Amino acid sequence: MIDDYASAKFWADIGQWIFNALVATYLWINRRHNETLDKIESACEKIDEHERDISLLKSHPSHDQSGRMVEQIERMSGVERTVPILRPFKLASREFHPHNSVVKINGCVIGGEQLIVMAGPCAIESKAQLGEAARAVKEAGAHVLRGGAFKPRTSPYSFQGLGEEGLRIMADVRQEIDLPVITEVTAPDLVPLVTTFANILQIGARNMHNYALLHAVGESQRPVLLKRGMMSTIEELLMAAEYILSHGNSNVILCERGIRTFETYTRNTLDISAVPVLKELTHLPIVVDPSHGTGKWSLVEPMAKAAIAAGADGLIIEVHPRPEEALSDGGQSLKPDRFADLMANLAPIAQAVGRTL
Ligand code: PEP
Ligand code: MN
């Protein structure tokens, strides 16, 4: 009897203990659940406080405080993570500006139906050299003359360009051949000088992250060709463009010029896929540089064709009257007759994608 009683009591105690444990667990879960709900509620209240910032962002994309807002929201307890649904580049983004924008330079329109080809030597070496190159590229149908006066070279011992003298040569040649000119600006304090000579300011790959320079060209109203940094993502390129746009200059042209990869056969790997990716993400015109993109003159034509087929709005190509004598980038420069052939061979590709040349 006693044994039966002890056994019943033992099982009753176990049952009671299990019941208590279940009740305690339920209460604990309930309390945690309520605490979580409280945290979520307070996070929601704080997010509501950002509503004013959100409506400001909608009407003034350049007052974008979303980065700060996201950081604050991510630090709140009750928030595990945030998922961005808006691009960080507002003014460059198609979300804010769905239609293609065009950049107009002396009657030539970049980003329209017509493809724009910029061509000329890597560096301005003399009036004779630039003049010869300019006459040849114009004759072959180029729309803009290129040539560097300030050359940001990887080695300090390489030819650094003629500087201001080069700009003066460029201005003389422009007067003679009547083509707009593009040349690189390498420092913020050079922007006023280069702007007095150039129709398009080029920001080189090595300067894509030079924010003081982006700011300075943003304040000038001169069209800017912004080259993708050799180790930069597409988003970083668009954020660099955003610097220029947000300082008041809407005349921005993007340039894919190849990125550094493990491949050594080519100087850079020309990221042709960047063209359609950029076309999806941004309304800004896109130009491709198959010269720096490959580093080899024989690869320039196939990659130029690929760029046009992929939807580029134009090309920038190095042409030198005598590449073997060039002071910079001779190995990737086309001779004038090869450039003329390239222009002729591009025409059917342009037509196939609904563009003119
Ligand atoms: C250039 O155009 O000559 C040049 C230096 O280009 P990148 O900045 O793309 O190297
Ligand atoms: Mn070059």
CSV table of C-alpha atoms and ligand atoms in Angstrom, one decimal:
chain,number,residue,atom,x,y,z
A,1,MET,CA,0.0,0.0,0.0
A,2,ILE,CA,2.7,2.3,1.1
A,3,ASP,CA,4.7,1.5,-2.0
A,4,ASP,CA,1.7,2.2,-4.2
A,5,TYR,CA,1.2,5.5,-2.4
A,6,ALA,CA,4.9,6.5,-2.7
A,7,SER,CA,4.9,5.7,-6.3
A,8,ALA,CA,1.7,7.6,-7.0
A,9,LYS,CA,3.1,10.6,-5.2
A,10,PHE,CA,6.4,10.4,-7.0
A,11,TRP,CA,4.6,10.5,-10.4
A,12,ALA,CA,2.2,13.2,-9.2
A,13,ASP,CA,5.3,15.3,-8.2
A,14,ILE,CA,7.0,14.7,-11.6
A,15,GLY,CA,3.7,15.7,-13.3
A,16,GLN,CA,3.5,18.8,-11.2
A,17,TRP,CA,7.1,19.7,-11.9
A,18,ILE,CA,6.7,19.2,-15.7
A,19,PHE,CA,3.5,21.3,-15.6
A,20,ASN,CA,5.3,24.1,-13.7
A,21,ALA,CA,8.3,24.0,-16.1
A,22,LEU,CA,5.9,24.2,-19.1
A,23,VAL,CA,4.0,27.2,-17.5
A,24,ALA,CA,7.4,28.9,-16.7
A,25,THR,CA,8.6,28.3,-20.3
A,26,TYR,CA,5.4,29.6,-21.7
A,27,LEU,CA,5.6,32.8,-19.5
A,28,TRP,CA,9.2,33.3,-20.5
A,29,ILE,CA,8.5,32.9,-24.2
A,30,ASN,CA,5.5,35.2,-23.8
A,31,ARG,CA,7.6,37.8,-22.0
A,32,ARG,CA,10.4,37.6,-24.6
A,33,HIS,CA,7.7,37.8,-27.3
A,34,ASN,CA,6.2,40.9,-25.7
A,35,GLU,CA,9.7,42.5,-25.2
A,36,THR,CA,10.4,41.8,-28.9
A,37,LEU,CA,7.1,43.3,-29.9
A,38,ASP,CA,7.9,46.4,-27.7
A,39,LYS,CA,11.3,46.7,-29.4
A,40,ILE,CA,9.7,46.4,-32.8
A,41,GLU,CA,7.1,48.9,-31.9
A,42,SER,CA,9.7,51.4,-30.6
A,43,ALA,CA,11.8,50.8,-33.7
A,44,CYS,CA,8.7,51.5,-35.9
A,45,GLU,CA,8.1,54.7,-33.9
A,46,LYS,CA,11.7,55.9,-34.5
A,47,ILE,CA,11.4,55.0,-38.2
A,48,ASP,CA,8.2,57.1,-38.4
A,49,GLU,CA,10.2,60.0,-37.0
A,50,HIS,CA,12.4,59.6,-40.2
A,51,GLU,CA,9.3,60.2,-42.4
A,52,ARG,CA,10.1,63.8,-42.9
A,53,ASP,CA,13.6,62.8,-44.1
A,54,ILE,CA,12.0,60.3,-46.5
A,55,SER,CA,9.7,62.8,-48.0
A,56,LEU,CA,12.6,65.3,-48.3
A,57,LEU,CA,14.5,62.6,-50.1
A,58,LYS,CA,11.6,62.0,-52.6
A,59,SER,CA,11.4,65.7,-53.5
A,60,HIS,CA,15.2,66.5,-53.3
A,61,PRO,CA,17.2,63.4,-54.1
A,62,SER,CA,20.4,65.3,-53.5
A,63,HIS,CA,19.5,65.8,-49.8
A,64,ASP,CA,19.8,62.1,-49.4
A,65,GLN,CA,20.3,61.2,-45.8
A,66,SER,CA,19.3,57.5,-46.3
A,67,GLY,CA,22.8,56.2,-45.5
A,68,ARG,CA,22.7,57.9,-42.1
A,69,MET,CA,19.1,56.7,-41.6
A,70,VAL,CA,19.9,53.1,-42.5
A,71,GLU,CA,22.8,53.1,-40.0
A,72,GLN,CA,20.6,54.5,-37.2
A,73,ILE,CA,17.9,52.0,-38.0
A,74,GLU,CA,20.3,49.1,-38.1
A,75,ARG,CA,21.6,50.0,-34.6
A,76,MET,CA,18.0,49.8,-33.1
A,77,SER,CA,17.3,46.6,-31.0
A,78,GLY,CA,14.4,44.9,-32.7
A,79,VAL,CA,15.9,45.4,-36.2
A,80,GLU,CA,17.9,42.5,-37.5
A,81,ARG,CA,18.8,43.9,-40.9
A,82,THR,CA,17.8,46.5,-43.5
A,83,VAL,CA,17.2,45.7,-47.1
A,84,PRO,CA,17.9,48.7,-49.4
A,85,ILE,CA,15.2,49.2,-52.1
A,86,LEU,CA,16.6,52.5,-53.4
A,87,ARG,CA,20.0,52.9,-55.1
A,88,PRO,CA,22.6,55.0,-53.2
A,89,PHE,CA,23.3,57.0,-56.4
A,90,LYS,CA,20.2,59.2,-56.6
A,91,LEU,CA,20.9,61.7,-59.4
A,92,ALA,CA,22.6,59.2,-61.6
A,93,SER,CA,19.9,56.6,-61.1
A,94,ARG,CA,17.2,55.6,-63.6
A,95,GLU,CA,14.8,55.4,-60.6
A,96,PHE,CA,14.9,59.2,-60.3
A,97,HIS,CA,15.4,60.0,-64.0
A,98,PRO,CA,13.9,57.2,-66.3
A,99,HIS,CA,14.8,58.7,-69.7
A,100,ASN,CA,18.3,58.7,-71.2
A,101,SER,CA,20.1,62.0,-70.7
A,102,VAL,CA,22.2,63.5,-73.5
A,103,VAL,CA,25.2,65.7,-73.3
A,104,LYS,CA,25.6,68.4,-76.0
A,105,ILE,CA,29.0,69.6,-77.1
A,106,ASN,CA,29.2,72.2,-79.9
A,107,GLY,CA,26.4,70.6,-82.0
A,108,CYS,CA,27.4,67.0,-81.2
A,109,VAL,CA,25.0,65.1,-79.0
A,110,ILE,CA,26.3,62.2,-76.8
A,111,GLY,CA,23.7,59.7,-75.8
A,112,GLY,CA,21.3,60.2,-78.8
A,113,GLU,CA,20.8,57.9,-81.8
A,114,GLN,CA,24.2,58.9,-83.3
A,115,LEU,CA,27.3,57.2,-81.9
A,116,ILE,CA,30.1,59.6,-81.0
A,117,VAL,CA,33.7,58.7,-81.7
A,118,MET,CA,36.5,60.5,-79.9
A,119,ALA,CA,39.9,59.9,-81.3
A,120,GLY,CA,43.5,61.2,-81.2
A,121,PRO,CA,46.8,60.5,-79.6
A,122,CYS,CA,47.3,59.5,-76.0
A,123,ALA,CA,49.4,62.5,-75.4
A,124,ILE,CA,49.9,65.8,-77.2
A,125,GLU,CA,53.6,65.7,-78.2
A,126,SER,CA,53.9,68.6,-80.7
A,127,LYS,CA,51.8,70.7,-82.9
A,128,ALA,CA,52.8,68.7,-86.0
A,129,GLN,CA,51.9,65.4,-84.3
A,130,LEU,CA,48.5,66.5,-83.0
A,131,GLY,CA,47.7,68.3,-86.3
A,132,GLU,CA,48.5,65.2,-88.3
A,133,ALA,CA,46.4,63.0,-86.0
A,134,ALA,CA,43.6,65.5,-85.9
A,135,ARG,CA,43.3,65.8,-89.7
A,136,ALA,CA,43.4,62.0,-90.1
A,137,VAL,CA,40.7,61.2,-87.5
A,138,LYS,CA,38.4,64.0,-88.8
A,139,GLU,CA,38.8,62.7,-92.3
A,140,ALA,CA,37.8,59.2,-91.1
A,141,GLY,CA,34.7,60.6,-89.4
A,142,ALA,CA,35.6,61.1,-85.7
A,143,HIS,CA,33.4,63.7,-83.9
A,144,VAL,CA,35.8,64.7,-81.1
A,145,LEU,CA,39.6,65.1,-81.0
A,146,ARG,CA,41.3,63.6,-77.9
A,147,GLY,CA,44.8,64.3,-76.6
A,148,GLY,CA,46.4,64.5,-73.1
A,149,ALA,CA,48.3,67.6,-71.9
A,150,PHE,CA,48.5,66.5,-68.3
A,151,LYS,CA,49.3,62.8,-68.2
A,152,PRO,CA,49.0,60.9,-64.9
A,153,ARG,CA,51.5,58.2,-65.6
A,154,THR,CA,52.1,55.1,-63.4
A,155,SER,CA,55.8,55.8,-63.4
A,156,PRO,CA,57.2,59.3,-62.4
A,157,TYR,CA,60.0,58.7,-65.0
A,158,SER,CA,57.5,58.4,-67.9
A,159,PHE,CA,56.5,61.3,-70.2
A,160,GLN,CA,54.2,63.5,-68.1
A,161,GLY,CA,52.7,65.6,-70.9
A,162,LEU,CA,53.4,69.1,-72.2
A,163,GLY,CA,51.0,70.7,-69.6
A,164,GLU,CA,49.8,74.2,-70.5
A,165,GLU,CA,51.8,74.2,-73.7
A,166,GLY,CA,49.9,71.1,-74.8
A,167,LEU,CA,46.6,72.8,-74.1
A,168,ARG,CA,47.7,75.8,-76.3
A,169,ILE,CA,48.6,73.4,-79.1
A,170,MET,CA,45.2,71.7,-78.7
A,171,ALA,CA,43.4,75.0,-79.0
A,172,ASP,CA,45.4,75.9,-82.2
A,173,VAL,CA,44.6,72.6,-83.8
A,174,ARG,CA,41.0,72.8,-82.8
A,175,GLN,CA,40.7,76.2,-84.6
A,176,GLU,CA,42.2,74.6,-87.7
A,177,ILE,CA,40.1,71.4,-87.9
A,178,ASP,CA,36.9,72.6,-86.2
A,179,LEU,CA,36.3,69.6,-83.9
A,180,PRO,CA,35.5,69.8,-80.2
A,181,VAL,CA,38.4,68.5,-78.0
A,182,ILE,CA,38.6,66.4,-74.9
A,183,THR,CA,41.6,66.4,-72.5
A,184,GLU,CA,42.4,65.2,-69.0
A,185,VAL,CA,42.4,67.4,-65.9
A,186,THR,CA,44.3,65.9,-63.0
A,187,ALA,CA,44.0,68.3,-60.1
A,188,PRO,CA,41.3,70.6,-58.7
A,189,ASP,CA,43.4,73.8,-59.2
A,190,LEU,CA,43.9,72.9,-62.9
A,191,VAL,CA,40.1,72.9,-63.6
A,192,PRO,CA,39.9,76.6,-64.4
A,193,LEU,CA,42.9,76.4,-66.8
A,194,VAL,CA,41.8,73.2,-68.6
A,195,THR,CA,38.2,74.5,-68.8
A,196,THR,CA,39.4,77.5,-70.8
A,197,PHE,CA,40.8,75.1,-73.5
A,198,ALA,CA,38.7,71.9,-73.4
A,199,ASN,CA,35.2,71.2,-74.6
A,200,ILE,CA,35.1,68.0,-72.5
A,201,LEU,CA,37.0,67.5,-69.2
A,202,GLN,CA,38.4,63.9,-68.8
A,203,ILE,CA,38.7,62.4,-65.4
A,204,GLY,CA,41.2,59.6,-65.7
A,205,ALA,CA,40.9,56.1,-64.2
A,206,ARG,CA,43.6,57.0,-61.5
A,207,ASN,CA,41.5,60.0,-60.4
A,208,MET,CA,38.0,58.4,-60.2
A,209,HIS,CA,38.2,58.5,-56.4
A,210,ASN,CA,39.7,62.0,-56.2
A,211,TYR,CA,36.7,63.6,-54.5
A,212,ALA,CA,38.2,67.1,-54.5
A,213,LEU,CA,38.6,66.9,-58.3
A,214,LEU,CA,35.1,65.5,-58.8
A,215,HIS,CA,33.8,68.4,-56.6
A,216,ALA,CA,35.8,70.9,-58.7
A,217,VAL,CA,34.5,69.6,-62.1
A,218,GLY,CA,31.0,69.4,-60.6
A,219,GLU,CA,31.1,73.1,-60.0
A,220,SER,CA,32.2,73.8,-63.6
A,221,GLN,CA,29.4,73.4,-66.1
A,222,ARG,CA,31.7,71.9,-68.7
A,223,PRO,CA,30.8,68.3,-69.8
A,224,VAL,CA,32.9,65.6,-68.0
A,225,LEU,CA,33.9,62.2,-69.2
A,226,LEU,CA,34.4,60.1,-66.1
A,227,LYS,CA,36.5,57.0,-66.5
A,228,ARG,CA,36.0,54.0,-64.4
A,229,GLY,CA,38.8,53.3,-61.9
A,230,MET,CA,40.8,50.2,-62.8
A,231,MET,CA,39.9,48.6,-59.5
A,232,SER,CA,36.4,50.1,-59.1
A,233,THR,CA,33.0,48.6,-59.1
A,234,ILE,CA,30.2,49.8,-61.2
A,235,GLU,CA,28.5,51.2,-58.1
A,236,GLU,CA,31.7,53.1,-57.2
A,237,LEU,CA,31.7,54.6,-60.7
A,238,LEU,CA,28.1,55.7,-60.2
A,239,MET,CA,28.9,57.2,-56.8
A,240,ALA,CA,31.8,59.1,-58.3
A,241,ALA,CA,29.4,60.4,-61.0
A,242,GLU,CA,27.0,61.3,-58.2
A,243,TYR,CA,29.7,63.7,-56.7
A,244,ILE,CA,29.8,65.6,-60.0
A,245,LEU,CA,26.1,65.7,-60.4
A,246,SER,CA,25.4,66.7,-56.9
A,247,HIS,CA,27.7,69.7,-57.3
A,248,GLY,CA,25.6,71.0,-60.1
A,249,ASN,CA,27.0,69.6,-63.3
A,250,SER,CA,24.5,67.4,-65.1
A,251,ASN,CA,26.8,66.9,-68.2
A,252,VAL,CA,28.4,63.6,-67.2
A,253,ILE,CA,29.5,60.9,-69.6
A,254,LEU,CA,30.6,57.6,-68.1
A,255,CYS,CA,33.5,55.6,-69.6
A,256,GLU,CA,34.3,51.9,-69.3
A,257,ARG,CA,38.1,51.6,-69.9
A,258,GLY,CA,38.9,48.1,-68.5
A,259,ILE,CA,39.5,46.8,-65.0
A,260,ARG,CA,42.4,45.0,-63.5
A,261,THR,CA,41.9,41.2,-63.3
A,262,PHE,CA,44.2,38.2,-63.0
A,263,GLU,CA,44.5,38.1,-66.9
A,264,THR,CA,47.9,39.3,-68.1
A,265,TYR,CA,47.5,38.9,-71.9
A,266,THR,CA,45.6,42.2,-72.1
A,267,ARG,CA,46.6,45.4,-70.3
A,268,ASN,CA,43.1,45.5,-68.6
A,269,THR,CA,40.0,43.4,-69.0
A,270,LEU,CA,37.4,45.4,-70.9
A,271,ASP,CA,34.2,44.9,-69.0
A,272,ILE,CA,31.7,45.0,-71.9
A,273,SER,CA,29.0,43.8,-69.6
A,274,ALA,CA,29.3,47.1,-67.7
A,275,VAL,CA,27.6,48.7,-70.7
A,276,PRO,CA,24.2,47.0,-70.4
A,277,VAL,CA,24.5,47.0,-66.6
A,278,LEU,CA,25.0,50.8,-66.6
A,279,LYS,CA,22.2,51.2,-69.1
A,280,GLU,CA,19.9,49.5,-66.6
A,281,LEU,CA,21.1,51.5,-63.6
A,282,THR,CA,21.6,55.0,-65.0
A,283,HIS,CA,20.4,57.5,-67.6
A,284,LEU,CA,23.9,58.8,-68.2
A,285,PRO,CA,25.6,58.2,-71.6
A,286,ILE,CA,28.3,55.6,-71.8
A,287,VAL,CA,31.4,55.6,-73.9
A,288,VAL,CA,33.9,52.7,-74.1
A,289,ASP,CA,37.7,53.0,-74.4
A,290,PRO,CA,39.0,49.8,-76.2
A,291,SER,CA,42.5,51.2,-76.4
A,292,HIS,CA,43.2,51.3,-72.6
A,293,GLY,CA,40.7,48.4,-72.2
A,294,THR,CA,43.0,46.0,-74.1
A,295,GLY,CA,46.4,47.7,-74.4
A,296,LYS,CA,46.9,46.2,-77.9
A,297,TRP,CA,46.1,47.9,-81.2
A,298,SER,CA,45.0,44.6,-82.8
A,299,LEU,CA,42.3,44.2,-80.2
A,300,VAL,CA,40.9,47.7,-80.5
A,301,GLU,CA,38.6,47.0,-83.5
A,302,PRO,CA,36.9,43.8,-82.2
A,303,MET,CA,36.3,45.4,-78.8
A,304,ALA,CA,35.0,48.6,-80.4
A,305,LYS,CA,32.5,46.5,-82.3
A,306,ALA,CA,31.5,44.6,-79.2
A,307,ALA,CA,31.0,47.9,-77.3
A,308,ILE,CA,28.7,49.2,-79.9
A,309,ALA,CA,26.8,45.9,-80.1
A,310,ALA,CA,26.4,46.0,-76.3
A,311,GLY,CA,24.8,49.4,-76.4
A,312,ALA,CA,27.6,52.0,-75.9
A,313,ASP,CA,26.8,55.6,-76.9
A,314,GLY,CA,30.3,56.1,-78.3
A,315,LEU,CA,34.0,55.2,-78.2
A,316,ILE,CA,37.3,56.9,-77.3
A,317,ILE,CA,40.2,55.6,-79.3
A,318,GLU,CA,43.9,56.3,-79.4
A,319,VAL,CA,45.3,57.2,-82.8
A,320,HIS,CA,48.9,58.2,-83.5
A,321,PRO,CA,50.4,59.1,-86.9
A,322,ARG,CA,53.4,56.9,-86.0
A,323,PRO,CA,52.6,54.7,-83.0
A,324,GLU,CA,56.2,53.3,-83.0
A,325,GLU,CA,57.4,56.9,-82.1
A,326,ALA,CA,54.7,57.7,-79.6
A,327,LEU,CA,55.8,59.0,-76.2
A,328,SER,CA,53.0,57.1,-74.5
A,329,ASP,CA,50.7,54.2,-75.3
A,330,GLY,CA,52.1,53.5,-78.8
A,331,GLY,CA,51.3,49.8,-78.5
A,332,GLN,CA,47.6,50.4,-78.2
A,333,SER,CA,47.4,53.3,-80.7
A,334,LEU,CA,46.0,52.8,-84.2
A,335,LYS,CA,47.7,54.2,-87.3
A,336,PRO,CA,45.4,56.6,-89.2
A,337,ASP,CA,44.6,54.1,-92.0
A,338,ARG,CA,43.6,51.4,-89.5
A,339,PHE,CA,41.4,53.9,-87.7
A,340,ALA,CA,39.7,54.8,-91.0
A,341,ASP,CA,39.1,51.0,-91.6
A,342,LEU,CA,37.7,50.7,-88.1
A,343,MET,CA,35.2,53.5,-88.7
A,344,ALA,CA,34.1,51.9,-92.0
A,345,ASN,CA,33.7,48.5,-90.3
A,346,LEU,CA,31.7,49.9,-87.4
A,347,ALA,CA,29.0,51.3,-89.6
A,348,PRO,CA,27.1,48.0,-90.2
A,349,ILE,CA,27.3,47.2,-86.5
A,350,ALA,CA,25.9,50.6,-85.6
A,351,GLN,CA,23.1,50.0,-88.2
A,352,ALA,CA,22.3,46.6,-86.7
A,353,VAL,CA,21.7,48.1,-83.3
A,354,GLY,CA,19.6,51.0,-84.7
A,355,ARG,CA,22.3,53.7,-84.4
A,356,THR,CA,24.0,55.9,-86.8
A,357,LEU,CA,27.7,56.8,-87.0
B,1,PEP,C1,44.2,58.2,-71.3
B,1,PEP,O1,43.0,58.4,-71.8
B,1,PEP,O2,45.2,58.5,-72.0
B,1,PEP,C2,44.3,57.7,-70.0
B,1,PEP,C3,45.4,57.9,-69.2
B,1,PEP,O3,43.3,56.9,-69.6
B,1,PEP,P1,43.0,56.1,-68.3
B,1,PEP,O4,42.8,57.2,-67.2
B,1,PEP,O5,41.8,55.3,-68.6
B,1,PEP,O6,44.2,55.2,-67.9
B,2,MN,MN,46.7,56.7,-73.1
